[in-house]
């Protein structure tokens, strides 16, 4: 079971303001779409705002049926704002409803923030549609209860795949995830009314059966600055280790804050290390601080690349990816690239094949014990490194290049 993920409140200040305002010349407040939506918004107001979004409005009883009474066996995970359960909607829940698996998030309404985050998710995900954003199917707003119903993502979140599994994600899968996540952010930043995601991290990146990325958890998302405004000033919310330093210091939020967080996740994918890891020696606890000295020098790749990749990756692509991460993590937001440029760079890396061995062919010699009459012939085993790396690096490749997996623990000859 996954514990509550870190989400930290740093400082407070809560309006949208511009460069002029900061310089002491107030300008009229902008009309952000979440502005004016009070905490006491009625169900009617909500359905008017979401007209045309085709969201289902569920009752609590229906969602109880869908999740078998929010049973422990259906528990999927928990972030800062409540548990998420697997469920199935369909005829049994409501007559005529198409059957499909769903994930149901139950908001923990301790404090006013809970309702606001719930509202932000409904409003953003209700309106935005993109292959790399999780689809919101509906919601429940009943008395004090606030729930959200999403499409179910079979492979759960990226954090679990990177840090809680014995198996290691292959290089091509890591790149695919980086590209998908970058496309999700690029879509938000490039929307007609740009959106800043604000809580980009591995536990908010969900994965479908084929590792297609869908960003979830829009509770902290914000409308981007409009007109002459250079940033949105807001209470600093986010997750330590992922949030951009200037945002933590000033509360000034821009799309480039998301780009910094993207750089952190890219570094997690490349190094296999967590953004903050209390179990490591103090100098290595903060991933960005530890990695910085290695980022500018392509020759130092081997010192930061995830050893569990076991050398099976394109060196050229990894060097470019490290350089992209380095740009995203620039101290100056202006030097960080736009997400659309990052998509282009990372997509081009998918074509690099140096260092990636398509498959290894082994001949497995049977132990015939000198019995020539009944001699068994060698068996040929072929392992596709990209698809079968889930046998894990330690099992698959000993230092001498032979397999160690139990299937091949007989005498091996390359
Ligand atoms: N649609 C989904 N499909 C599968 N698992 C999900 C889904 N949504 C959330 N989860 C699981 O629940 C966890 C918490 O969800 P999240 O939306 O991030 O909640 P919070 O707002 O509390 O952080 C995720 O990290 C993931 O493991
Ligand atoms: Mg979350």
Coordinates of C-alpha atoms and ligand atoms in Angstrom, one line a residue:
X1 CA 0.0 0.0 0.0
X2 CA 1.3 3.4 -0.9
X3 CA 1.4 6.0 1.8
X4 CA 0.3 9.6 1.5
X5 CA 2.4 11.4 -1.0
X6 CA 4.2 14.5 0.0
X7 CA 2.5 17.8 -0.7
X8 CA 3.8 20.7 1.2
X9 CA 2.4 24.2 1.8
X10 CA 5.3 26.6 2.0
X11 CA 4.1 30.2 2.3
X12 CA 0.9 32.2 1.6
X13 CA -0.4 34.9 -0.7
X14 CA -3.3 34.5 -3.0
X15 CA -4.1 36.7 -5.9
X16 CA -3.3 36.8 -9.6
X17 CA -0.9 39.7 -10.1
X18 CA 1.3 41.1 -12.8
X19 CA 4.8 42.5 -13.1
X20 CA 3.3 46.0 -12.7
X21 CA 1.5 45.0 -9.5
X22 CA 4.8 43.7 -8.2
X23 CA 6.4 47.0 -9.1
X24 CA 3.6 48.8 -7.1
X25 CA 1.3 49.8 -9.9
X26 CA -2.0 47.8 -9.4
X27 CA -3.8 46.7 -12.5
X28 CA -7.3 45.3 -12.7
X29 CA -7.6 41.7 -11.6
X30 CA -7.9 39.2 -14.4
X31 CA -11.0 37.1 -14.8
X32 CA -9.6 33.6 -14.2
X33 CA -12.0 30.8 -14.8
X34 CA -11.8 29.4 -11.3
X35 CA -12.1 32.9 -9.8
X36 CA -15.4 33.7 -8.4
X37 CA -16.3 30.0 -7.9
X38 CA -17.0 30.1 -4.2
X39 CA -16.6 27.3 -1.8
X40 CA -20.3 27.1 -1.5
X41 CA -20.9 26.6 -5.2
X42 CA -24.2 24.7 -5.8
X43 CA -24.6 21.6 -7.8
X44 CA -26.7 23.6 -10.3
X45 CA -23.9 26.2 -10.7
X46 CA -21.5 23.4 -11.3
X47 CA -23.6 21.6 -13.9
X48 CA -24.1 24.9 -15.7
X49 CA -20.3 25.6 -15.8
X50 CA -19.7 22.0 -17.1
X51 CA -22.4 22.0 -19.7
X52 CA -21.3 20.1 -22.8
X53 CA -18.6 18.2 -20.9
X54 CA -20.7 15.0 -20.7
X55 CA -19.7 14.3 -17.1
X56 CA -21.9 11.9 -15.2
X57 CA -23.2 13.1 -11.9
X58 CA -23.2 10.0 -9.6
X59 CA -24.9 9.5 -6.2
X60 CA -22.8 8.2 -3.3
X61 CA -24.9 5.0 -3.3
X62 CA -24.0 4.4 -6.9
X63 CA -20.3 4.8 -6.2
X64 CA -20.5 2.6 -3.2
X65 CA -22.0 -0.1 -5.4
X66 CA -19.3 0.5 -8.0
X67 CA -16.4 0.1 -5.5
X68 CA -17.9 -2.7 -3.4
X69 CA -18.5 -0.4 -0.5
X70 CA -15.0 1.3 -0.9
X71 CA -13.6 -2.0 0.2
X72 CA -9.9 -2.3 1.2
X73 CA -9.5 -4.9 -1.6
X74 CA -10.3 -2.2 -4.1
X75 CA -7.9 0.4 -2.7
X76 CA -5.5 1.7 -5.4
X77 CA -3.5 4.5 -3.7
X78 CA -3.7 7.7 -1.8
X79 CA -2.2 11.1 -2.3
X80 CA -2.5 14.2 -0.2
X81 CA -6.3 14.5 -0.6
X82 CA -7.9 11.1 0.0
X83 CA -8.0 7.4 -0.9
X84 CA -8.6 6.1 -4.5
X85 CA -10.6 2.9 -5.1
X86 CA -11.0 0.7 -8.1
X87 CA -14.6 0.2 -9.3
X88 CA -16.8 -0.8 -12.2
X89 CA -19.6 1.2 -13.5
X90 CA -22.3 -0.3 -15.7
X91 CA -25.9 -1.7 -15.6
X92 CA -25.5 -2.7 -12.0
X93 CA -24.7 0.9 -11.0
X94 CA -27.2 2.7 -13.3
X95 CA -29.5 1.3 -15.9
X96 CA -28.2 1.9 -19.4
X97 CA -24.7 2.8 -18.3
X98 CA -21.9 1.4 -20.4
X99 CA -19.7 -1.0 -18.4
X100 CA -16.2 0.1 -17.7
X101 CA -13.5 0.0 -14.9
X102 CA -13.0 3.3 -13.1
X103 CA -11.0 4.8 -10.3
X104 CA -13.0 6.7 -7.6
X105 CA -11.2 9.3 -5.5
X106 CA -12.9 10.2 -2.2
X107 CA -11.9 13.6 -1.0
X108 CA -10.9 14.1 2.5
X109 CA -12.6 17.3 3.3
X110 CA -10.6 18.3 6.3
X111 CA -10.2 22.1 5.8
X112 CA -11.6 24.4 3.1
X113 CA -8.7 23.5 0.7
X114 CA -10.3 20.0 0.0
X115 CA -13.4 21.5 -1.7
X116 CA -11.3 23.9 -3.7
X117 CA -9.0 21.2 -5.0
X118 CA -12.0 19.0 -5.8
X119 CA -13.5 21.9 -7.7
X120 CA -10.2 22.6 -9.6
X121 CA -10.1 18.9 -10.7
X122 CA -13.7 18.9 -11.9
X123 CA -13.4 22.2 -13.7
X124 CA -10.1 21.5 -15.4
X125 CA -10.5 17.8 -16.2
X126 CA -14.1 18.3 -17.1
X127 CA -13.2 20.7 -19.8
X128 CA -9.8 19.5 -21.0
X129 CA -9.5 16.5 -23.3
X130 CA -6.2 15.1 -24.5
X131 CA -4.7 11.6 -25.0
X132 CA -2.1 12.3 -22.2
X133 CA -4.6 13.6 -19.6
X134 CA -6.7 11.1 -17.6
X135 CA -10.3 11.3 -18.5
X136 CA -12.8 12.4 -15.9
X137 CA -16.0 10.3 -16.2
X138 CA -18.0 12.0 -13.5
X139 CA -18.3 13.3 -10.0
X140 CA -20.4 13.1 -6.9
X141 CA -21.4 16.1 -4.9
X142 CA -23.7 15.1 -2.1
X143 CA -23.9 16.9 1.3
X144 CA -20.4 16.9 2.6
X145 CA -19.2 14.2 0.2
X146 CA -17.0 15.1 -2.8
X147 CA -15.9 12.3 -5.1
X148 CA -14.3 12.1 -8.6
X149 CA -14.6 9.2 -11.1
X150 CA -11.8 8.7 -13.6
X151 CA -11.0 6.2 -16.3
X152 CA -9.0 3.3 -14.7
X153 CA -5.3 3.2 -15.4
X154 CA -4.2 -0.4 -15.3
X155 CA -0.5 0.2 -14.5
X156 CA -1.0 2.7 -11.7
X157 CA 1.5 5.5 -11.1
X158 CA 5.0 6.0 -12.4
X159 CA 6.4 6.4 -8.8
X160 CA 5.5 2.7 -8.1
X161 CA 7.2 1.5 -11.3
X162 CA 10.4 3.4 -10.7
X163 CA 10.8 3.0 -6.9
X164 CA 8.7 0.2 -5.5
X165 CA 9.2 -2.7 -7.9
X166 CA 11.8 -5.3 -8.1
X167 CA 11.7 -5.0 -11.9
X168 CA 13.3 -2.3 -13.9
X169 CA 11.6 -0.2 -16.6
X170 CA 13.5 -0.6 -20.0
X171 CA 15.0 2.4 -21.6
X172 CA 12.5 2.7 -24.4
X173 CA 9.6 2.6 -21.9
X174 CA 11.2 5.4 -19.9
X175 CA 11.6 7.5 -23.0
X176 CA 8.0 6.8 -24.0
X177 CA 6.8 7.9 -20.6
X178 CA 8.9 11.1 -20.7
X179 CA 7.5 11.9 -24.2
X180 CA 3.9 11.2 -23.1
X181 CA 4.3 13.3 -19.9
X182 CA 5.9 16.2 -21.9
X183 CA 3.0 16.1 -24.4
X184 CA 0.5 16.3 -21.6
X185 CA 2.2 19.4 -20.1
X186 CA 2.7 20.9 -23.6
X187 CA -1.0 20.6 -24.2
X188 CA -1.8 22.4 -20.9
X189 CA 0.7 25.2 -21.5
X190 CA -0.4 25.7 -25.2
X191 CA -4.2 25.6 -24.5
X192 CA -6.3 28.6 -25.5
X193 CA -6.5 29.4 -21.8
X194 CA -3.1 28.1 -20.6
X195 CA -3.1 26.0 -17.6
X196 CA -0.2 25.5 -15.1
X197 CA -0.3 22.0 -13.6
X198 CA 1.7 22.9 -10.4
X199 CA 2.0 19.4 -9.0
X200 CA 4.0 17.5 -11.6
X201 CA 5.6 14.5 -10.0
X202 CA 6.0 10.7 -10.5
X203 CA 2.9 9.8 -8.4
X204 CA 0.7 12.0 -10.5
X205 CA 1.8 10.4 -13.8
X206 CA -0.5 7.4 -14.5
X207 CA 0.2 4.6 -16.9
X208 CA -2.1 2.7 -19.2
X209 CA -1.6 -1.0 -20.2
X210 CA 1.0 0.0 -22.8
X211 CA 2.7 2.6 -20.7
X212 CA 0.8 5.5 -22.3
X213 CA 1.0 8.4 -19.9
X214 CA -2.0 10.2 -18.5
X215 CA -1.6 13.1 -16.1
X216 CA -4.0 13.0 -13.2
X217 CA -4.6 15.0 -10.1
X218 CA -5.5 18.5 -11.2
X219 CA -6.3 19.7 -7.6
X220 CA -3.5 22.3 -7.7
X221 CA -3.8 23.3 -11.4
X222 CA -4.2 27.0 -12.0
X223 CA -5.1 29.2 -15.0
X224 CA -2.0 30.7 -16.4
X225 CA -1.3 34.4 -16.5
X226 CA -3.3 36.4 -19.1
X227 CA -2.7 39.6 -20.9
X228 CA 0.3 41.6 -19.6
X229 CA 0.6 39.4 -16.6
X230 CA 3.9 37.6 -16.3
X231 CA 2.9 35.2 -13.6
X232 CA 0.2 34.2 -11.2
X233 CA 0.9 34.9 -7.5
X234 CA -0.5 32.2 -5.3
X235 CA -0.1 30.4 -2.1
X236 CA 2.9 28.1 -2.6
X237 CA 1.6 24.6 -2.9
X238 CA 3.4 21.6 -4.4
X239 CA 5.8 18.9 -3.4
X240 CA 9.2 19.3 -2.0
X241 CA 11.9 18.1 -4.3
X242 CA 9.8 18.9 -7.4
X243 CA 8.7 22.5 -7.0
X244 CA 10.8 25.2 -8.7
X245 CA 13.1 27.2 -6.4
X246 CA 11.8 30.7 -7.5
X247 CA 8.2 29.6 -7.0
X248 CA 9.0 28.4 -3.5
X249 CA 10.8 31.7 -2.7
X250 CA 8.3 34.1 -4.3
X251 CA 5.0 32.4 -4.9
X252 CA 5.2 33.5 -8.5
X253 CA 3.9 30.7 -10.7
X254 CA 4.6 30.4 -14.4
X255 CA 4.6 27.6 -16.9
X256 CA 8.3 27.4 -16.3
X257 CA 7.6 26.2 -12.8
X258 CA 6.1 23.1 -14.4
X259 CA 9.2 22.8 -16.7
X260 CA 11.4 22.7 -13.7
X261 CA 9.3 19.9 -12.2
X262 CA 9.4 18.1 -15.5
X263 CA 13.2 18.2 -15.3
X264 CA 13.1 16.6 -11.9
X265 CA 10.9 13.7 -13.2
X266 CA 13.1 13.3 -16.3
X267 CA 16.1 13.0 -13.9
X268 CA 14.2 10.4 -11.9
X269 CA 13.6 8.4 -15.1
X270 CA 17.3 8.7 -16.1
X271 CA 18.9 8.0 -12.7
X272 CA 16.3 5.7 -11.0
X273 CA 16.6 7.9 -7.9
X274 CA 13.8 9.7 -6.0
X275 CA 13.6 13.5 -6.1
X276 CA 14.1 13.4 -2.3
X277 CA 15.4 10.2 -0.6
X278 CA 16.0 10.3 3.1
X279 CA 17.6 6.9 3.1
X280 CA 20.7 8.2 1.1
X281 CA 23.8 9.9 2.6
X282 CA 23.1 13.6 3.2
X283 CA 24.9 14.8 0.1
X284 CA 22.8 12.6 -2.1
X285 CA 19.3 13.2 -0.5
X286 CA 18.2 15.9 -2.9
X287 CA 18.4 14.5 -6.5
X288 CA 18.9 17.8 -8.3
X289 CA 21.6 18.9 -5.9
X290 CA 23.4 15.6 -6.2
X291 CA 23.1 15.4 -10.0
X292 CA 23.9 19.0 -10.9
X293 CA 27.7 18.6 -11.1
X294 CA 27.2 15.7 -13.7
X295 CA 24.6 17.3 -15.9
X296 CA 26.8 19.6 -18.0
X297 CA 29.4 17.1 -18.9
X298 CA 28.2 14.3 -21.3
X299 CA 31.3 12.3 -20.3
X300 CA 29.9 11.9 -16.8
X301 CA 26.8 10.1 -18.0
X302 CA 27.8 6.8 -16.5
X303 CA 28.0 8.3 -13.1
X304 CA 24.3 9.2 -12.9
X305 CA 22.5 6.8 -15.3
X306 CA 20.4 4.2 -13.5
X307 CA 22.5 1.1 -13.0
X308 CA 19.5 -1.0 -13.2
X309 CA 19.3 -0.3 -16.9
X310 CA 22.4 -2.5 -16.9
X311 CA 23.9 -0.6 -19.8
X312 CA 21.0 -1.3 -22.2
X313 CA 20.3 2.2 -23.4
X314 CA 21.3 4.5 -26.2
X315 CA 24.3 6.5 -24.9
X316 CA 23.6 9.4 -27.4
X317 CA 19.9 9.5 -26.5
X318 CA 20.7 9.4 -22.8
X319 CA 23.2 12.3 -23.1
X320 CA 20.7 14.4 -24.9
X321 CA 18.0 13.6 -22.3
X322 CA 20.4 14.6 -19.5
X323 CA 21.2 17.8 -21.3
X324 CA 17.4 18.5 -21.7
X325 CA 16.9 17.8 -17.9
X326 CA 19.8 20.2 -17.2
X327 CA 18.1 23.0 -19.2
X328 CA 14.8 22.3 -17.5
X329 CA 16.5 22.7 -14.1
X330 CA 18.1 26.0 -15.0
X331 CA 18.1 28.4 -12.0
X332 CA 16.7 31.1 -14.3
X333 CA 13.2 30.2 -15.5
X334 CA 13.9 32.1 -18.8
X335 CA 16.6 29.7 -19.7
X336 CA 14.2 26.7 -19.3
X337 CA 12.8 25.5 -22.7
X338 CA 9.1 25.5 -23.5
X339 CA 7.4 22.1 -23.1
X340 CA 6.6 22.0 -26.9
X341 CA 10.4 22.2 -27.6
X342 CA 11.0 19.5 -25.1
X343 CA 8.5 17.2 -26.8
X344 CA 10.3 17.6 -30.1
X345 CA 13.7 16.9 -28.5
X346 CA 12.6 13.8 -26.6
X347 CA 10.6 12.4 -29.5
X348 CA 13.7 12.5 -31.7
X349 CA 15.5 10.4 -29.1
X350 CA 13.1 7.5 -29.7
X351 CA 14.9 6.8 -33.0
X352 CA 18.3 6.3 -31.4
X353 CA 19.3 2.7 -31.3
X354 CA 23.0 2.7 -30.4
X355 CA 23.7 0.5 -27.4
X356 CA 20.2 -1.1 -27.5
X357 CA 20.6 -4.8 -28.3
X358 CA 17.6 -6.1 -30.0
X359 CA 17.9 -9.6 -28.7
X360 CA 20.4 -12.0 -27.2
X361 CA 20.6 -15.5 -28.4
X362 CA 21.9 -18.1 -26.0
X363 CA 22.5 -21.8 -26.4
X364 CA 21.6 -23.7 -23.3
X365 CA 23.8 -26.8 -22.9
X366 CA 22.0 -29.6 -21.2
X367 CA 23.9 -31.6 -18.6
X368 CA 24.3 -34.9 -20.3
X369 CA 26.5 -36.4 -17.7
X370 CA 28.4 -38.4 -20.3
X371 CA 25.3 -40.3 -21.4
X372 CA 26.0 -40.3 -25.1
X373 CA 23.2 -42.6 -26.0
X374 CA 20.5 -40.3 -24.7
X375 CA 22.3 -37.1 -25.4
X376 CA 20.0 -34.1 -25.4
X377 CA 20.8 -31.4 -27.9
X378 CA 21.4 -27.8 -26.8
X379 CA 18.4 -25.6 -26.5
X380 CA 18.3 -22.1 -28.1
X381 CA 17.0 -19.4 -26.0
X382 CA 16.3 -15.9 -27.3
X383 CA 15.7 -13.0 -25.0
X384 CA 14.4 -9.8 -26.4
X385 CA 16.1 -7.3 -24.1
X386 CA 13.6 -4.6 -24.7
X387 CA 10.5 -6.6 -24.1
X388 CA 11.8 -9.1 -21.6
X389 CA 13.8 -6.9 -19.3
X390 CA 11.1 -7.4 -16.8
X391 CA 13.0 -10.5 -15.8
X392 CA 15.1 -7.9 -14.2
X393 CA 18.7 -6.8 -14.8
X394 CA 20.3 -8.8 -12.0
X395 CA 18.5 -12.0 -13.0
X396 CA 19.2 -11.6 -16.7
X397 CA 22.7 -10.5 -17.0
X398 CA 25.5 -11.5 -14.8
X399 CA 28.7 -9.4 -15.1
X400 CA 30.0 -11.7 -17.8
X401 CA 26.9 -11.2 -19.9
X402 CA 25.3 -14.6 -19.2
X403 CA 21.8 -15.0 -18.0
X404 CA 21.1 -15.7 -14.4
X405 CA 17.4 -16.1 -14.6
X406 CA 16.2 -19.4 -13.1
X407 CA 14.9 -20.5 -16.5
X408 CA 18.5 -20.4 -17.8
X409 CA 20.3 -21.4 -14.7
X410 CA 21.7 -24.5 -16.5
X411 CA 25.1 -24.4 -18.1
X412 CA 25.1 -21.4 -20.4
X413 CA 27.2 -20.8 -23.4
X414 CA 26.9 -17.7 -25.5
Ligands
LIG1 N1 -7.4 6.8 -12.7 C1 -6.7 6.0 -11.9 N2 -6.4 4.7 -12.2 C2 -5.6 4.0 -11.4 N3 -5.0 4.5 -10.2 C3 -5.3 5.7 -9.9 C4 -6.1 6.6 -10.7 N4 -6.2 7.8 -10.1 C5 -5.4 7.7 -9.0 N5 -4.8 6.5 -8.8 C6 -3.9 6.0 -7.8 O1 -4.2 6.8 -6.6 C7 -3.0 7.6 -6.3 C8 -3.5 9.0 -5.7 O2 -4.3 9.7 -6.7 P1 -4.2 11.2 -6.9 O3 -5.2 11.6 -8.0 O4 -2.8 11.7 -7.2 O5 -4.7 11.7 -5.5 P2 -4.2 13.0 -4.6 O6 -5.0 14.2 -5.1 O7 -4.7 12.6 -3.2 O8 -2.7 13.1 -4.7 C9 -2.2 7.7 -7.6 O9 -0.9 7.9 -7.3 C10 -2.5 6.3 -8.2 O10 -1.7 5.4 -7.5
LIG2 MG1 -1.4 12.9 -6.3

